[in-house]
Amino acid sequence: MAPDITTNKAPYERLRAVIQEKKDLQNPLIEILRIAQEIFGYLPMEVQEFISNEMNIPVSKIYGVVTFYNFFTMKPRGKHTLNVCLGTACYVKGAARIVSLLEEILGIKMGETTPDRLFTLSAVRCVGACSLAPVFVIGEDTFGRLESKQQIADIIKKYQQAN
Ligand code: FES
């Protein structure tokens, strides 16, 4: 759900302070959007409209920037981004099957976030652990030599239990 300014004022106050601090920089919009995404985790329309009002620039311009750069997202992200390596070595060793298994276990498609907001499933290029292929990465942790559904489900379970 999008952050509601009437019930959740603190992040908007933080963002207002950031805008005040940065707005006189040359081309401040990208930097302000970057920090807004750090604060909210994503950039829903409510946040874009807030920035539009505070900076007195059309929301269409903000929307254009958000949708142009792929490091900005309008969808909520999970607490953990689960990056499946789709580099050549991992692909040859069955990364596509790993993606299918993860989609099945998490009940979401690539690019989506679980309803409990714990995981976002994403893909990356070679993460430099080719000898462990196929590989996925959660935060700082790399998991390799992935084979069975059970092995992957056990990894997921550890994160679910730690939450
Ligand atoms: S291709 Fe996956 S770690 Fe290198």
CSV table of N, CA and C and ligand atoms in Angstrom, one decimal:
chain,number,residue,atom,x,y,z
A,1,MET,N,0.8,-1.2,0.0
A,1,MET,CA,0.0,0.0,0.0
A,1,MET,C,0.9,1.3,0.0
A,2,ALA,N,0.4,2.3,-0.7
A,2,ALA,CA,1.2,3.5,-0.8
A,2,ALA,C,1.2,4.2,0.6
A,3,PRO,N,2.3,4.9,0.9
A,3,PRO,CA,2.4,5.6,2.2
A,3,PRO,C,1.4,6.8,2.2
A,4,ASP,N,0.6,6.8,3.3
A,4,ASP,CA,-0.5,7.8,3.4
A,4,ASP,C,0.0,9.0,4.2
A,5,ILE,N,0.0,10.2,3.6
A,5,ILE,CA,0.6,11.3,4.3
A,5,ILE,C,-0.2,11.7,5.6
A,6,THR,N,-1.5,11.3,5.6
A,6,THR,CA,-2.2,11.7,6.8
A,6,THR,C,-1.9,10.8,8.0
A,7,THR,N,-1.6,9.6,7.7
A,7,THR,CA,-1.3,8.6,8.9
A,7,THR,C,0.2,8.4,9.1
A,8,ASN,N,1.0,8.7,8.1
A,8,ASN,CA,2.4,8.4,8.1
A,8,ASN,C,3.2,9.6,7.8
A,9,LYS,N,3.2,10.6,8.7
A,9,LYS,CA,3.8,11.9,8.4
A,9,LYS,C,5.4,11.9,8.4
A,10,ALA,N,6.0,11.1,9.2
A,10,ALA,CA,7.4,11.2,9.5
A,10,ALA,C,8.2,11.1,8.2
A,11,PRO,N,8.0,10.1,7.3
A,11,PRO,CA,8.8,10.0,6.1
A,11,PRO,C,8.6,11.2,5.2
A,12,TYR,N,7.4,11.8,5.2
A,12,TYR,CA,7.2,13.0,4.3
A,12,TYR,C,7.9,14.2,4.9
A,13,GLU,N,8.0,14.2,6.3
A,13,GLU,CA,8.7,15.4,6.9
A,13,GLU,C,10.2,15.2,6.5
A,14,ARG,N,10.7,14.0,6.6
A,14,ARG,CA,12.1,13.8,6.2
A,14,ARG,C,12.4,14.2,4.7
A,15,LEU,N,11.4,13.8,3.9
A,15,LEU,CA,11.6,14.2,2.5
A,15,LEU,C,11.5,15.7,2.3
A,16,ARG,N,10.6,16.3,3.0
A,16,ARG,CA,10.5,17.8,2.9
A,16,ARG,C,11.8,18.5,3.2
A,17,ALA,N,12.4,18.0,4.3
A,17,ALA,CA,13.7,18.6,4.7
A,17,ALA,C,14.8,18.3,3.6
A,18,VAL,N,14.8,17.1,3.0
A,18,VAL,CA,15.7,16.8,1.9
A,18,VAL,C,15.5,17.8,0.7
A,19,ILE,N,14.2,18.0,0.4
A,19,ILE,CA,13.9,18.9,-0.7
A,19,ILE,C,14.4,20.3,-0.4
A,20,GLN,N,14.1,20.8,0.8
A,20,GLN,CA,14.6,22.1,1.2
A,20,GLN,C,16.1,22.3,1.0
A,21,GLU,N,16.8,21.2,1.4
A,21,GLU,CA,18.3,21.2,1.4
A,21,GLU,C,18.8,21.2,0.0
A,22,LYS,N,18.2,20.4,-0.9
A,22,LYS,CA,18.7,20.1,-2.2
A,22,LYS,C,18.2,20.9,-3.3
A,23,LYS,N,17.1,21.6,-3.1
A,23,LYS,CA,16.3,22.1,-4.3
A,23,LYS,C,17.1,23.2,-5.0
A,24,ASP,N,18.1,23.8,-4.4
A,24,ASP,CA,18.8,24.9,-5.2
A,24,ASP,C,20.0,24.3,-5.9
A,25,LEU,N,20.3,23.1,-5.8
A,25,LEU,CA,21.3,22.5,-6.5
A,25,LEU,C,21.0,22.5,-8.0
A,26,GLN,N,22.0,22.3,-8.9
A,26,GLN,CA,21.7,22.3,-10.3
A,26,GLN,C,21.1,20.9,-10.6
A,27,ASN,N,20.0,20.8,-11.3
A,27,ASN,CA,19.3,19.6,-11.5
A,27,ASN,C,19.1,18.7,-10.3
A,28,PRO,N,18.4,19.2,-9.3
A,28,PRO,CA,18.3,18.4,-8.1
A,28,PRO,C,17.3,17.2,-8.1
A,29,LEU,N,16.5,17.1,-9.2
A,29,LEU,CA,15.4,16.1,-9.1
A,29,LEU,C,15.8,14.7,-9.0
A,30,ILE,N,16.9,14.3,-9.7
A,30,ILE,CA,17.3,12.9,-9.6
A,30,ILE,C,17.8,12.5,-8.2
A,31,GLU,N,18.6,13.4,-7.7
A,31,GLU,CA,19.1,13.2,-6.3
A,31,GLU,C,17.9,13.2,-5.3
A,32,ILE,N,17.0,14.0,-5.5
A,32,ILE,CA,15.8,14.0,-4.5
A,32,ILE,C,15.0,12.7,-4.7
A,33,LEU,N,14.8,12.3,-5.9
A,33,LEU,CA,14.1,11.1,-6.1
A,33,LEU,C,14.8,9.9,-5.6
A,34,ARG,N,16.1,9.9,-5.7
A,34,ARG,CA,17.0,8.8,-5.2
A,34,ARG,C,16.8,8.7,-3.7
A,35,ILE,N,16.8,9.8,-3.0
A,35,ILE,CA,16.7,9.8,-1.5
A,35,ILE,C,15.3,9.5,-1.1
A,36,ALA,N,14.3,9.9,-1.9
A,36,ALA,CA,12.9,9.6,-1.6
A,36,ALA,C,12.7,8.1,-1.7
A,37,GLN,N,13.4,7.5,-2.7
A,37,GLN,CA,13.2,6.0,-2.8
A,37,GLN,C,13.9,5.3,-1.7
A,38,GLU,N,15.0,5.9,-1.2
A,38,GLU,CA,15.6,5.3,0.0
A,38,GLU,C,14.7,5.4,1.2
A,39,ILE,N,14.0,6.5,1.4
A,39,ILE,CA,13.1,6.7,2.5
A,39,ILE,C,11.9,5.8,2.4
A,40,PHE,N,11.2,5.7,1.2
A,40,PHE,CA,10.0,5.0,1.1
A,40,PHE,C,10.1,3.6,0.6
A,41,GLY,N,11.3,3.3,0.0
A,41,GLY,CA,11.5,2.0,-0.6
A,41,GLY,C,11.1,1.9,-2.1
A,42,TYR,N,10.2,2.9,-2.5
A,42,TYR,CA,9.7,3.0,-3.9
A,42,TYR,C,9.1,4.3,-4.0
A,43,LEU,N,8.7,4.6,-5.3
A,43,LEU,CA,8.2,5.9,-5.6
A,43,LEU,C,6.7,5.9,-6.1
A,44,PRO,N,5.8,5.6,-5.3
A,44,PRO,CA,4.4,5.6,-5.7
A,44,PRO,C,3.9,7.0,-6.1
A,45,MET,N,2.8,7.1,-6.8
A,45,MET,CA,2.3,8.4,-7.2
A,45,MET,C,2.1,9.4,-6.1
A,46,GLU,N,1.7,9.0,-4.9
A,46,GLU,CA,1.6,9.9,-3.7
A,46,GLU,C,2.9,10.6,-3.4
A,47,VAL,N,4.0,9.9,-3.5
A,47,VAL,CA,5.3,10.5,-3.2
A,47,VAL,C,5.7,11.5,-4.4
A,48,GLN,N,5.4,11.0,-5.6
A,48,GLN,CA,5.7,11.9,-6.7
A,48,GLN,C,4.9,13.2,-6.7
A,49,GLU,N,3.6,13.1,-6.2
A,49,GLU,CA,2.8,14.3,-6.1
A,49,GLU,C,3.3,15.2,-5.0
A,50,PHE,N,3.7,14.6,-3.9
A,50,PHE,CA,4.3,15.4,-2.9
A,50,PHE,C,5.5,16.2,-3.3
A,51,ILE,N,6.4,15.5,-4.1
A,51,ILE,CA,7.6,16.2,-4.6
A,51,ILE,C,7.2,17.3,-5.6
A,52,SER,N,6.2,17.0,-6.4
A,52,SER,CA,5.7,18.0,-7.3
A,52,SER,C,5.2,19.2,-6.6
A,53,ASN,N,4.4,19.1,-5.6
A,53,ASN,CA,3.9,20.2,-4.8
A,53,ASN,C,5.0,21.0,-4.1
A,54,GLU,N,6.0,20.3,-3.5
A,54,GLU,CA,7.0,20.9,-2.8
A,54,GLU,C,8.0,21.7,-3.7
A,55,MET,N,8.2,21.1,-4.9
A,55,MET,CA,9.2,21.7,-5.8
A,55,MET,C,8.5,22.6,-6.8
A,56,ASN,N,7.2,22.6,-6.8
A,56,ASN,CA,6.5,23.4,-7.8
A,56,ASN,C,6.9,23.0,-9.2
A,57,ILE,N,6.9,21.7,-9.5
A,57,ILE,CA,7.1,21.3,-10.9
A,57,ILE,C,6.1,20.3,-11.2
A,58,PRO,N,5.7,20.2,-12.5
A,58,PRO,CA,4.6,19.3,-12.9
A,58,PRO,C,4.9,17.8,-12.5
A,59,VAL,N,3.8,17.1,-12.1
A,59,VAL,CA,4.0,15.7,-11.7
A,59,VAL,C,4.4,14.9,-12.9
A,60,SER,N,3.9,15.4,-14.1
A,60,SER,CA,4.2,14.6,-15.4
A,60,SER,C,5.7,14.6,-15.6
A,61,LYS,N,6.4,15.7,-15.2
A,61,LYS,CA,7.9,15.7,-15.4
A,61,LYS,C,8.6,14.7,-14.5
A,62,ILE,N,8.1,14.6,-13.2
A,62,ILE,CA,8.6,13.7,-12.3
A,62,ILE,C,8.4,12.2,-12.7
A,63,TYR,N,7.1,12.0,-13.1
A,63,TYR,CA,6.8,10.7,-13.6
A,63,TYR,C,7.7,10.3,-14.8
A,64,GLY,N,7.9,11.2,-15.7
A,64,GLY,CA,8.8,10.9,-16.8
A,64,GLY,C,10.2,10.5,-16.4
A,65,VAL,N,10.7,11.2,-15.4
A,65,VAL,CA,12.1,10.8,-14.9
A,65,VAL,C,12.0,9.4,-14.2
A,66,VAL,N,11.0,9.2,-13.4
A,66,VAL,CA,10.9,7.9,-12.6
A,66,VAL,C,10.8,6.7,-13.6
A,67,THR,N,10.1,6.9,-14.7
A,67,THR,CA,9.9,5.8,-15.6
A,67,THR,C,11.0,5.7,-16.6
A,68,PHE,N,11.8,6.7,-16.7
A,68,PHE,CA,13.0,6.7,-17.7
A,68,PHE,C,14.1,5.8,-17.1
A,69,TYR,N,14.4,6.1,-15.8
A,69,TYR,CA,15.6,5.4,-15.2
A,69,TYR,C,15.1,4.1,-14.5
A,70,ASN,N,15.8,3.0,-14.9
A,70,ASN,CA,15.3,1.7,-14.3
A,70,ASN,C,15.8,1.5,-12.9
A,71,PHE,N,16.6,2.4,-12.3
A,71,PHE,CA,16.9,2.2,-10.9
A,71,PHE,C,15.8,2.8,-10.0
A,72,PHE,N,14.8,3.5,-10.6
A,72,PHE,CA,13.6,3.9,-9.9
A,72,PHE,C,12.5,2.9,-10.0
A,73,THR,N,11.8,2.7,-9.0
A,73,THR,CA,10.7,1.8,-9.1
A,73,THR,C,9.4,2.3,-8.4
A,74,MET,N,8.3,2.1,-9.1
A,74,MET,CA,7.0,2.5,-8.5
A,74,MET,C,6.3,1.4,-7.8
A,75,LYS,N,6.9,0.2,-7.8
A,75,LYS,CA,6.3,-0.9,-7.1
A,75,LYS,C,7.0,-1.1,-5.7
A,76,PRO,N,6.3,-1.5,-4.7
A,76,PRO,CA,7.0,-1.7,-3.4
A,76,PRO,C,8.0,-2.9,-3.5
A,77,ARG,N,9.1,-2.7,-2.9
A,77,ARG,CA,10.1,-3.8,-2.9
A,77,ARG,C,10.1,-4.5,-1.6
A,78,GLY,N,10.5,-5.8,-1.6
A,78,GLY,CA,10.6,-6.6,-0.4
A,78,GLY,C,11.7,-6.2,0.5
A,79,LYS,N,11.7,-6.7,1.7
A,79,LYS,CA,12.8,-6.4,2.6
A,79,LYS,C,14.1,-7.0,2.0
A,80,HIS,N,14.0,-8.2,1.4
A,80,HIS,CA,15.2,-8.8,0.8
A,80,HIS,C,15.0,-8.8,-0.7
A,81,THR,N,16.0,-8.4,-1.5
A,81,THR,CA,15.9,-8.6,-2.9
A,81,THR,C,16.7,-9.9,-3.2
A,82,LEU,N,16.0,-10.9,-3.8
A,82,LEU,CA,16.6,-12.1,-4.2
A,82,LEU,C,17.0,-12.1,-5.6
A,83,ASN,N,18.3,-11.9,-5.8
A,83,ASN,CA,18.8,-11.7,-7.2
A,83,ASN,C,19.3,-13.1,-7.8
A,84,VAL,N,18.6,-13.6,-8.8
A,84,VAL,CA,19.1,-14.8,-9.4
A,84,VAL,C,20.1,-14.4,-10.5
A,85,CYS,N,21.2,-15.1,-10.5
A,85,CYS,CA,22.2,-14.8,-11.6
A,85,CYS,C,21.8,-15.4,-12.9
A,86,LEU,N,21.7,-14.6,-13.9
A,86,LEU,CA,21.4,-15.1,-15.2
A,86,LEU,C,22.6,-15.0,-16.2
A,87,GLY,N,23.8,-14.9,-15.6
A,87,GLY,CA,25.0,-14.8,-16.4
A,87,GLY,C,25.2,-16.2,-17.1
A,88,THR,N,26.2,-16.2,-18.0
A,88,THR,CA,26.3,-17.4,-18.9
A,88,THR,C,26.5,-18.7,-18.1
A,89,ALA,N,27.5,-18.6,-17.2
A,89,ALA,CA,27.8,-19.9,-16.5
A,89,ALA,C,26.6,-20.4,-15.7
A,90,CYS,N,25.9,-19.5,-15.1
A,90,CYS,CA,24.7,-19.9,-14.3
A,90,CYS,C,23.6,-20.4,-15.3
A,91,TYR,N,23.5,-19.7,-16.4
A,91,TYR,CA,22.4,-20.1,-17.3
A,91,TYR,C,22.7,-21.5,-17.9
A,92,VAL,N,23.9,-21.8,-18.2
A,92,VAL,CA,24.3,-23.1,-18.7
A,92,VAL,C,24.0,-24.2,-17.7
A,93,LYS,N,24.2,-23.8,-16.4
A,93,LYS,CA,24.0,-24.8,-15.3
A,93,LYS,C,22.5,-24.8,-14.8
A,94,GLY,N,21.6,-24.1,-15.5
A,94,GLY,CA,20.2,-24.3,-15.2
A,94,GLY,C,19.6,-23.2,-14.4
A,95,ALA,N,20.0,-21.9,-14.6
A,95,ALA,CA,19.4,-20.8,-13.9
A,95,ALA,C,17.9,-20.6,-14.2
A,96,ALA,N,17.5,-21.0,-15.4
A,96,ALA,CA,16.1,-20.8,-15.7
A,96,ALA,C,15.2,-21.7,-14.9
A,97,ARG,N,15.8,-22.9,-14.6
A,97,ARG,CA,15.0,-23.9,-13.7
A,97,ARG,C,15.0,-23.3,-12.3
A,98,ILE,N,16.1,-22.7,-11.8
A,98,ILE,CA,16.1,-22.0,-10.5
A,98,ILE,C,15.0,-20.9,-10.4
A,99,VAL,N,14.9,-20.2,-11.5
A,99,VAL,CA,13.9,-19.1,-11.5
A,99,VAL,C,12.5,-19.7,-11.3
A,100,SER,N,12.2,-20.8,-12.1
A,100,SER,CA,10.9,-21.4,-12.0
A,100,SER,C,10.7,-22.0,-10.6
A,101,LEU,N,11.7,-22.6,-10.0
A,101,LEU,CA,11.5,-23.1,-8.6
A,101,LEU,C,11.2,-22.0,-7.6
A,102,LEU,N,12.0,-20.9,-7.8
A,102,LEU,CA,11.8,-19.8,-6.9
A,102,LEU,C,10.4,-19.2,-7.0
A,103,GLU,N,9.9,-19.1,-8.3
A,103,GLU,CA,8.6,-18.5,-8.6
A,103,GLU,C,7.5,-19.4,-7.9
A,104,GLU,N,7.8,-20.7,-8.0
A,104,GLU,CA,6.8,-21.7,-7.4
A,104,GLU,C,6.8,-21.6,-5.9
A,105,ILE,N,8.0,-21.5,-5.3
A,105,ILE,CA,8.1,-21.5,-3.8
A,105,ILE,C,7.6,-20.2,-3.3
A,106,LEU,N,7.9,-19.1,-3.9
A,106,LEU,CA,7.5,-17.8,-3.4
A,106,LEU,C,6.1,-17.4,-3.8
A,107,GLY,N,5.6,-18.1,-4.9
A,107,GLY,CA,4.2,-17.8,-5.4
A,107,GLY,C,4.2,-16.4,-6.1
A,108,ILE,N,5.3,-16.0,-6.7
A,108,ILE,CA,5.3,-14.7,-7.5
A,108,ILE,C,6.1,-14.9,-8.7
A,109,LYS,N,6.0,-14.0,-9.6
A,109,LYS,CA,6.8,-14.0,-10.9
A,109,LYS,C,8.0,-13.1,-10.7
A,110,MET,N,9.0,-13.4,-11.7
A,110,MET,CA,10.2,-12.5,-11.7
A,110,MET,C,9.8,-11.0,-11.7
A,111,GLY,N,10.4,-10.2,-10.9
A,111,GLY,CA,10.1,-8.8,-10.8
A,111,GLY,C,9.1,-8.4,-9.8
A,112,GLU,N,8.4,-9.4,-9.2
A,112,GLU,CA,7.3,-9.2,-8.3
A,112,GLU,C,7.8,-9.3,-6.8
A,113,THR,N,7.0,-8.8,-5.9
A,113,THR,CA,7.3,-8.9,-4.5
A,113,THR,C,6.2,-9.7,-3.8
A,114,THR,N,6.7,-10.5,-2.8
A,114,THR,CA,5.7,-11.4,-2.1
A,114,THR,C,4.7,-10.5,-1.3
A,115,PRO,N,3.5,-11.0,-1.1
A,115,PRO,CA,2.5,-10.2,-0.4
A,115,PRO,C,2.9,-9.7,1.0
A,116,ASP,N,3.8,-10.5,1.7
A,116,ASP,CA,4.3,-10.1,3.0
A,116,ASP,C,5.4,-9.2,2.9
A,117,ARG,N,5.8,-8.7,1.7
A,117,ARG,CA,6.9,-7.8,1.5
A,117,ARG,C,8.2,-8.2,2.0
A,118,LEU,N,8.4,-9.6,2.0
A,118,LEU,CA,9.7,-10.1,2.5
A,118,LEU,C,10.7,-10.2,1.3
A,119,PHE,N,10.2,-10.7,0.2
A,119,PHE,CA,11.2,-10.9,-1.0
A,119,PHE,C,10.7,-10.2,-2.2
A,120,THR,N,11.6,-9.6,-2.9
A,120,THR,CA,11.4,-9.2,-4.3
A,120,THR,C,12.3,-10.1,-5.2
A,121,LEU,N,11.7,-10.7,-6.2
A,121,LEU,CA,12.5,-11.6,-7.1
A,121,LEU,C,13.0,-10.8,-8.3
A,122,SER,N,14.4,-10.9,-8.4
A,122,SER,CA,15.0,-10.1,-9.4
A,122,SER,C,16.1,-10.9,-10.1
A,123,ALA,N,16.6,-10.4,-11.2
A,123,ALA,CA,17.7,-11.1,-12.0
A,123,ALA,C,18.9,-10.2,-12.1
A,124,VAL,N,20.1,-10.8,-12.1
A,124,VAL,CA,21.3,-10.0,-12.3
A,124,VAL,C,22.2,-10.7,-13.3
A,125,ARG,N,23.2,-10.0,-13.8
A,125,ARG,CA,24.2,-10.7,-14.6
A,125,ARG,C,25.3,-11.2,-13.6
A,126,CYS,N,26.3,-11.9,-14.2
A,126,CYS,CA,27.3,-12.6,-13.4
A,126,CYS,C,27.7,-11.8,-12.1
A,127,VAL,N,27.6,-12.6,-11.0
A,127,VAL,CA,28.0,-12.0,-9.7
A,127,VAL,C,29.4,-12.4,-9.3
A,128,GLY,N,30.1,-13.0,-10.2
A,128,GLY,CA,31.5,-13.4,-9.9
A,128,GLY,C,31.7,-14.6,-9.1
A,129,ALA,N,30.7,-15.5,-9.1
A,129,ALA,CA,30.8,-16.7,-8.3
A,129,ALA,C,30.5,-17.9,-9.3
A,130,CYS,N,31.0,-17.8,-10.5
A,130,CYS,CA,30.7,-18.8,-11.5
A,130,CYS,C,31.0,-20.2,-11.1
A,131,SER,N,32.0,-20.4,-10.3
A,131,SER,CA,32.4,-21.8,-9.9
A,131,SER,C,31.3,-22.4,-9.1
A,132,LEU,N,30.4,-21.6,-8.5
A,132,LEU,CA,29.3,-22.1,-7.7
A,132,LEU,C,28.0,-22.2,-8.5
A,133,ALA,N,28.0,-21.9,-9.8
A,133,ALA,CA,26.8,-21.9,-10.6
A,133,ALA,C,25.9,-23.1,-10.5
A,134,PRO,N,24.6,-23.0,-10.5
A,134,PRO,CA,23.8,-21.7,-10.5
A,134,PRO,C,23.7,-21.1,-9.2
A,135,VAL,N,23.6,-19.8,-9.2
A,135,VAL,CA,23.8,-19.0,-8.0
A,135,VAL,C,22.6,-18.0,-7.8
A,136,PHE,N,22.2,-17.7,-6.6
A,136,PHE,CA,21.4,-16.5,-6.3
A,136,PHE,C,22.0,-15.8,-5.1
A,137,VAL,N,21.7,-14.5,-5.0
A,137,VAL,CA,22.2,-13.7,-3.9
A,137,VAL,C,21.1,-13.0,-3.2
A,138,ILE,N,21.2,-13.1,-1.9
A,138,ILE,CA,20.3,-12.3,-1.0
A,138,ILE,C,21.1,-11.4,-0.2
A,139,GLY,N,21.1,-10.1,-0.4
A,139,GLY,CA,21.9,-9.2,0.4
A,139,GLY,C,23.4,-9.5,0.1
A,140,GLU,N,24.1,-9.8,1.2
A,140,GLU,CA,25.5,-10.1,1.1
A,140,GLU,C,25.8,-11.6,0.9
A,141,ASP,N,24.7,-12.4,1.0
A,141,ASP,CA,24.9,-13.8,1.0
A,141,ASP,C,24.7,-14.4,-0.4
A,142,THR,N,25.7,-15.2,-0.8
A,142,THR,CA,25.6,-15.9,-2.1
A,142,THR,C,25.3,-17.4,-1.8
A,143,PHE,N,24.3,-17.9,-2.5
A,143,PHE,CA,24.0,-19.3,-2.4
A,143,PHE,C,24.2,-20.0,-3.8
A,144,GLY,N,25.1,-21.0,-3.8
A,144,GLY,CA,25.4,-21.6,-5.0
A,144,GLY,C,25.2,-23.1,-5.0
A,145,ARG,N,25.6,-23.7,-6.2
A,145,ARG,CA,25.4,-25.2,-6.4
A,145,ARG,C,24.0,-25.6,-6.1
A,146,LEU,N,23.1,-24.7,-6.5
A,146,LEU,CA,21.6,-25.0,-6.2
A,146,LEU,C,21.1,-26.1,-7.1
A,147,GLU,N,20.5,-27.0,-6.5
A,147,GLU,CA,19.9,-28.2,-7.3
A,147,GLU,C,18.5,-28.4,-7.0
A,148,SER,N,18.2,-28.8,-5.8
A,148,SER,CA,16.8,-29.3,-5.5
A,148,SER,C,15.9,-28.2,-5.0
A,149,LYS,N,14.6,-28.4,-5.2
A,149,LYS,CA,13.6,-27.5,-4.7
A,149,LYS,C,13.7,-27.4,-3.2
A,150,GLN,N,13.9,-28.6,-2.5
A,150,GLN,CA,14.0,-28.6,-1.1
A,150,GLN,C,15.2,-27.7,-0.6
A,151,GLN,N,16.3,-27.8,-1.2
A,151,GLN,CA,17.5,-27.0,-0.9
A,151,GLN,C,17.1,-25.5,-0.9
A,152,ILE,N,16.4,-25.1,-2.0
A,152,ILE,CA,16.1,-23.7,-2.1
A,152,ILE,C,15.0,-23.3,-1.1
A,153,ALA,N,14.0,-24.2,-0.9
A,153,ALA,CA,13.0,-23.9,0.1
A,153,ALA,C,13.6,-23.7,1.5
A,154,ASP,N,14.6,-24.5,1.8
A,154,ASP,CA,15.2,-24.4,3.1
A,154,ASP,C,15.9,-23.0,3.3
A,155,ILE,N,16.5,-22.5,2.2
A,155,ILE,CA,17.2,-21.2,2.3
A,155,ILE,C,16.1,-20.1,2.6
A,156,ILE,N,15.0,-20.2,1.8
A,156,ILE,CA,13.9,-19.2,1.9
A,156,ILE,C,13.4,-19.3,3.4
A,157,LYS,N,13.2,-20.5,3.8
A,157,LYS,CA,12.6,-20.6,5.2
A,157,LYS,C,13.4,-19.9,6.3
A,158,LYS,N,14.8,-20.0,6.1
A,158,LYS,CA,15.6,-19.4,7.1
A,158,LYS,C,15.4,-17.9,7.2
A,159,TYR,N,15.2,-17.3,6.0
A,159,TYR,CA,14.9,-15.8,6.0
A,159,TYR,C,13.5,-15.5,6.6
A,160,GLN,N,12.6,-16.4,6.3
A,160,GLN,CA,11.2,-16.2,6.8
A,160,GLN,C,11.2,-16.3,8.3
A,161,GLN,N,12.0,-17.3,8.8
A,161,GLN,CA,12.0,-17.5,10.3
A,161,GLN,C,12.7,-16.4,11.0
A,162,ALA,N,13.7,-15.8,10.3
A,162,ALA,CA,14.5,-14.7,10.9
A,162,ALA,C,13.8,-13.4,11.0
A,163,ASN,N,12.7,-13.4,10.2
A,163,ASN,CA,11.9,-12.1,10.1
A,163,ASN,C,11.1,-11.8,11.4
B,1,FES,S1,27.5,-16.4,-14.3
B,1,FES,FE1,26.5,-16.6,-12.4
B,1,FES,S2,28.1,-16.1,-11.1
B,1,FES,FE2,29.0,-15.9,-13.0
